[in-house]
C-alpha angles and dihedrals in degrees: 000000000000124000121176139177104248091182139006118175126177127180130165146182122204134200120186129183127183131194126191125179127156106311097349130094120181127182128186122190120190108181122174116199138186124208128188117182130179124184125185132187101194099187094050093038093235129137141159136190130200125191119181143159114217129196112203112179120186126192121191125181128178131182125194097221095179135352085271106033127067121184120199141170135191131197121184149154124224138188120203131180132201127253130242091268090063094067123061124148098200130057123283123200105217094175133349088272101035126070122176139192128181106182089154136107120292108280111260122180132187115196134184117199146171134199133195118195137179119192129192122199124177108166091178094059091032091233122141132171148148141193124200141175127197137179128188131188111206122197109203128194093207134055122198122231126201125194113194114197126209092261092054098256115139132209118196133186141157126250126198099244127132116242141153132239130187132212124191125182129183115187135172131179134178127180134182127195116213106206095194091057098034086229135129122207119200130186117193132177133180138182120192130180128182128184124190134166118245136169115234119184089341094307122115110235140170113232111208122192125185129189126189123184137176122188127185113188 
């Protein structure tokens, strides 16, 4: 099996506006992009092409609440496309119990997200930190189907069906620099949760993944 990009064209135009007044800073980006993908599988005589304009606005606003604290928020829209490895018309043996096929359109996702952030900077005390929360709604053009047999073997493939996934991240970090020791100590924690629909053995399900981490450095 041999799949190749026979064409990948990308062009864009970008408009940016920035506003500053007193403690406020507001930035607005209005990029317009054009994508042209062509994928060809010569041995299986399969090919597909996707041409699309995308509009991906991004608004960022920040406010200096005090000399130490800065509050900010970001709202944006993003378009993402899959890579060549996301499309294969034949069967691919991932492991001895997992076979996969993705004879479906190129993955194309549209997401809308927002982020809230609070940052603390105290150069005199050498203390720095921030806490943020973000949430993103992701509209996908493909849903993944898994069929698990009685012997534990799994067959997976993609189906062209619109669906929505969500991603949430809560993160906090604080650091302190000790001048007398020439050492910086950092404590960081993160919680991430993703939810996406999937079809398992013919039954629609929601797959939820959670990741918790704590790092002391």
